[in-house]
Coordinates of N, CA and C in Angstrom, one line a residue:
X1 N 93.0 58.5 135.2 CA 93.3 57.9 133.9 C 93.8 56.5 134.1
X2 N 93.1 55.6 133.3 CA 94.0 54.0 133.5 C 94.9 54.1 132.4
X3 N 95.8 53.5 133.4 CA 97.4 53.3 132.7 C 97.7 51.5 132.7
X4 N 98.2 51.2 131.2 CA 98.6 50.2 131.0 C 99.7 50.1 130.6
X5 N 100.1 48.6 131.4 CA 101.9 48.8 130.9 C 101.5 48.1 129.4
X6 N 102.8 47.3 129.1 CA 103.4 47.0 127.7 C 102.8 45.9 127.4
X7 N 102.7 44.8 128.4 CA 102.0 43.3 128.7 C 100.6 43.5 128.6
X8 N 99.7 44.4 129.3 CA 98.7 44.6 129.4 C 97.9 45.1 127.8
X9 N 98.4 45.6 127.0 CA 98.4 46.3 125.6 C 98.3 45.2 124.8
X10 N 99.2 44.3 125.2 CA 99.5 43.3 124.0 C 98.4 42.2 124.3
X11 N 98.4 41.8 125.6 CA 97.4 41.2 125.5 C 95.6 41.5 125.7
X12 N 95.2 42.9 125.5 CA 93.7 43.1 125.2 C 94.0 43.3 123.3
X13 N 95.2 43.6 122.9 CA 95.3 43.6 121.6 C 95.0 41.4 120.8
X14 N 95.8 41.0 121.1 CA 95.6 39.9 121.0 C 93.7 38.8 121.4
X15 N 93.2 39.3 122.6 CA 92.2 39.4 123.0 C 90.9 39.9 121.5
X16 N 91.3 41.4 120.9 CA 90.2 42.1 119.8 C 90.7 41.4 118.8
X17 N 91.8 40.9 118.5 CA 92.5 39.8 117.5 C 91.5 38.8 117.3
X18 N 92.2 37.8 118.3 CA 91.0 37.0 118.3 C 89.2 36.9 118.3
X19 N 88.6 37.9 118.7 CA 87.2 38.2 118.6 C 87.2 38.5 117.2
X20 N 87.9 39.2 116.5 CA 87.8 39.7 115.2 C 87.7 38.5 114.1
X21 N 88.8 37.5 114.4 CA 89.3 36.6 113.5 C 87.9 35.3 113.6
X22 N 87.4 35.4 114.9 CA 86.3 34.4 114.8 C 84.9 34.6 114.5
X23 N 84.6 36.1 114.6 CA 83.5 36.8 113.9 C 83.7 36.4 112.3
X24 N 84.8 37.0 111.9 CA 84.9 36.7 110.5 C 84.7 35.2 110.2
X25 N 85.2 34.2 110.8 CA 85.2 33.1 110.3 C 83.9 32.6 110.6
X26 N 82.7 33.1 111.5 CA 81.5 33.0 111.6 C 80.5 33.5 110.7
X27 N 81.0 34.7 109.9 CA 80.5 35.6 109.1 C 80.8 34.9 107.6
X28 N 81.8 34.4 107.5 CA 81.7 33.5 106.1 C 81.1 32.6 105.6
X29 N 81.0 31.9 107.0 CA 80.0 30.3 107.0 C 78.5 30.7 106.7
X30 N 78.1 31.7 107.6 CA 76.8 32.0 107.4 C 76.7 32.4 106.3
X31 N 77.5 33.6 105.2 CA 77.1 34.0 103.8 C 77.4 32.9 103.2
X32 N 78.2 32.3 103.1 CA 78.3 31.6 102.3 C 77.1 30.1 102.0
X33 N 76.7 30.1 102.7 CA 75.4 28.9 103.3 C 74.2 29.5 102.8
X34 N 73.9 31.4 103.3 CA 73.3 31.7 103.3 C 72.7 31.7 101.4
X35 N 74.0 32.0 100.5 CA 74.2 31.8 99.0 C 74.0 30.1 98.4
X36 N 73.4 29.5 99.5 CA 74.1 28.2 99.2 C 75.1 27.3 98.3
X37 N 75.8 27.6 98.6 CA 77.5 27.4 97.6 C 78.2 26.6 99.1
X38 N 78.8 25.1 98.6 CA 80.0 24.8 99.6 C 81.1 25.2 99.6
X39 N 81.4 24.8 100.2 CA 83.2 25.7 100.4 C 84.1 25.2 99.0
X40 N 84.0 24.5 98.1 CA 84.7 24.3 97.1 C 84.3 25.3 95.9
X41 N 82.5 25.4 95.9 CA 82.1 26.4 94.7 C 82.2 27.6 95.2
X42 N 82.1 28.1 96.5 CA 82.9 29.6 97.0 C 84.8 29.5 96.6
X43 N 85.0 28.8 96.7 CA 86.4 28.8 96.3 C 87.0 28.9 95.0
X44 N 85.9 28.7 93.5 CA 86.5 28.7 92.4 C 85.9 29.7 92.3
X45 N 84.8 30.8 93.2 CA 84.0 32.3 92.4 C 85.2 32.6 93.0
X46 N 86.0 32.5 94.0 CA 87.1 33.6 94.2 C 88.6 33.4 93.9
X47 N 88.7 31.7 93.3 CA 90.1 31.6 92.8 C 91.2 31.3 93.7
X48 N 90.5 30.7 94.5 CA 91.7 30.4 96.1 C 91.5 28.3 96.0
X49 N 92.4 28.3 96.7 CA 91.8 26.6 96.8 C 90.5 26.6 98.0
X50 N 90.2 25.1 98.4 CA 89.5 24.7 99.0 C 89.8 24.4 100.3
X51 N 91.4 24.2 100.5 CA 91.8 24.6 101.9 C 91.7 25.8 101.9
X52 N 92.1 26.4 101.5 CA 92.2 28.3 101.5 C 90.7 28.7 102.6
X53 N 89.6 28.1 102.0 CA 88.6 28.6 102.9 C 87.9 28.0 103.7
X54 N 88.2 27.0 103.9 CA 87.9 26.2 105.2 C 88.9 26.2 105.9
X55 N 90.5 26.8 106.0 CA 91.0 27.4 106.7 C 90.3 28.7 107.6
X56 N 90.1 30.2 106.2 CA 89.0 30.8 107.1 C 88.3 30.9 107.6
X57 N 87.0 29.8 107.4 CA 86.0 29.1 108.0 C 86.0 28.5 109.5
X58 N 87.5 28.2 109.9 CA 87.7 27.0 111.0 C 88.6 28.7 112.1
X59 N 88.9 29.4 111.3 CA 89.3 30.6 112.3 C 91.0 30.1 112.0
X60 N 91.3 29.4 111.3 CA 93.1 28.8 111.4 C 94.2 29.9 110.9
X61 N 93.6 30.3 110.0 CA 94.2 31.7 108.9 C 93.5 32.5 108.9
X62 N 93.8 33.6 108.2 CA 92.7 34.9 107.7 C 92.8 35.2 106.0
X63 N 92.2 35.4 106.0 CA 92.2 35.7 104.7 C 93.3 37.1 104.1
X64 N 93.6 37.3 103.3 CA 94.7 38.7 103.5 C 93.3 39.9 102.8
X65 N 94.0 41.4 103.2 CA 93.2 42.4 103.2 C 92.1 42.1 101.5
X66 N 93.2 41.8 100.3 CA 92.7 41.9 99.3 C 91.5 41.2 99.2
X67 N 91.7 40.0 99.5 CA 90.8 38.6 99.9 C 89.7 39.2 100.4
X68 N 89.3 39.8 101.6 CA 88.4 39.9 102.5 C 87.6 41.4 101.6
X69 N 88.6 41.9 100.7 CA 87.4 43.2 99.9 C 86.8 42.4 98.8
X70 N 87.5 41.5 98.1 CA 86.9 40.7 97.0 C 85.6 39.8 98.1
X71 N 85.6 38.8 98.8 CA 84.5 38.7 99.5 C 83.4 39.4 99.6
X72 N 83.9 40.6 100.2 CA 82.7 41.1 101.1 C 81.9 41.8 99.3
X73 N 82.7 42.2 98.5 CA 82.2 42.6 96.6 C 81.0 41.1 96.5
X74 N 81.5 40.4 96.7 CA 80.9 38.9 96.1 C 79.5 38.8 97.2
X75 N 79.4 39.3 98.8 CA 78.4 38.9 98.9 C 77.4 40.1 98.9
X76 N 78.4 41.4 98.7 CA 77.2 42.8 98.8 C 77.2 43.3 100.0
X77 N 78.3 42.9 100.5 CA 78.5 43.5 102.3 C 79.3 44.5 102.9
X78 N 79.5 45.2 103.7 CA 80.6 46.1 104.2 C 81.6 45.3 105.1
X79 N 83.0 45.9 104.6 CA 84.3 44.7 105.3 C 83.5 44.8 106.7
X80 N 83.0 46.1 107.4 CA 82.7 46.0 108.7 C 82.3 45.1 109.4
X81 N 80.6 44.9 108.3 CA 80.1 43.6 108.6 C 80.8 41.8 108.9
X82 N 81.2 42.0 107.5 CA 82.0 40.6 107.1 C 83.1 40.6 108.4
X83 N 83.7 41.4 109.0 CA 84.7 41.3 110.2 C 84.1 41.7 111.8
X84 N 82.4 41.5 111.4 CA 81.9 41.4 112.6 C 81.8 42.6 113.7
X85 N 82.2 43.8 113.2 CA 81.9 45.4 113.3 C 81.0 45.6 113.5
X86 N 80.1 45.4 112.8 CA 78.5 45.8 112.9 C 77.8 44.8 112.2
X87 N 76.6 44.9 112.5 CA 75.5 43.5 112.1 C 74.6 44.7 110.9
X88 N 74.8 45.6 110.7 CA 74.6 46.0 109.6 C 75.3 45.7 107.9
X89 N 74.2 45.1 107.8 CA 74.9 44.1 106.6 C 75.5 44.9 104.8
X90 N 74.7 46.1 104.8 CA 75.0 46.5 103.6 C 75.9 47.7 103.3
X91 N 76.4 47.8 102.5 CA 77.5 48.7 102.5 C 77.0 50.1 102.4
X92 N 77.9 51.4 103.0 CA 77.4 52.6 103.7 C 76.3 52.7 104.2
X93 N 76.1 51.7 105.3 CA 75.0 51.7 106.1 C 73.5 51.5 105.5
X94 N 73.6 51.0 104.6 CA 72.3 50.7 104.1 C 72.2 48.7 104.9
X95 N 71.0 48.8 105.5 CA 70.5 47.4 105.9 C 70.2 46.3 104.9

């Protein structure tokens, strides 16, 4: 059985952190592009400013949980998808 100490935990945690946070921020750019809307007319369908998501977009912030369900409603996606889980795009597994 592999045993990790305390250091080792934190940083493969930190590690799926990061993979997560830049999936997402890759997963926005492309729906968002893919809708063709810039980052300012994505920003007033969801009522955030225009830093707000080019923050997301650049991987600097995350968006918070509420944010990321209103999103994924707006483009027809599962959070899974939209956080880079799965490349199945539609929600309960529908492609």
């Amino acid at each position: 059985m592999l045993k990790w100490n305390h250091g080792s935990k934190i940083a493969l945690l930190r590690e799926v952190f990061e993979l997560t946070r830049n999936r997402l921020a890759q997963r926005l750019v492309k729906l968002r592009q893919e809708k063709g809307l810039t980052q300012g007319m994505l920003a007033k369908h969801l009522d955030v400013s225009h830093a707000s998501v080019v923050s997301w977009e650049c991987g600097r912030t995350d968006p918070s949980l509420f944010m990321v369900e209103c999103i994924a409603f707006f483009y027809g996606c599962s959070l899974d998808y939209l956080c880079g889980i799965t490349d199945v795009r539609g929600v309960g597994g529908a492609a």
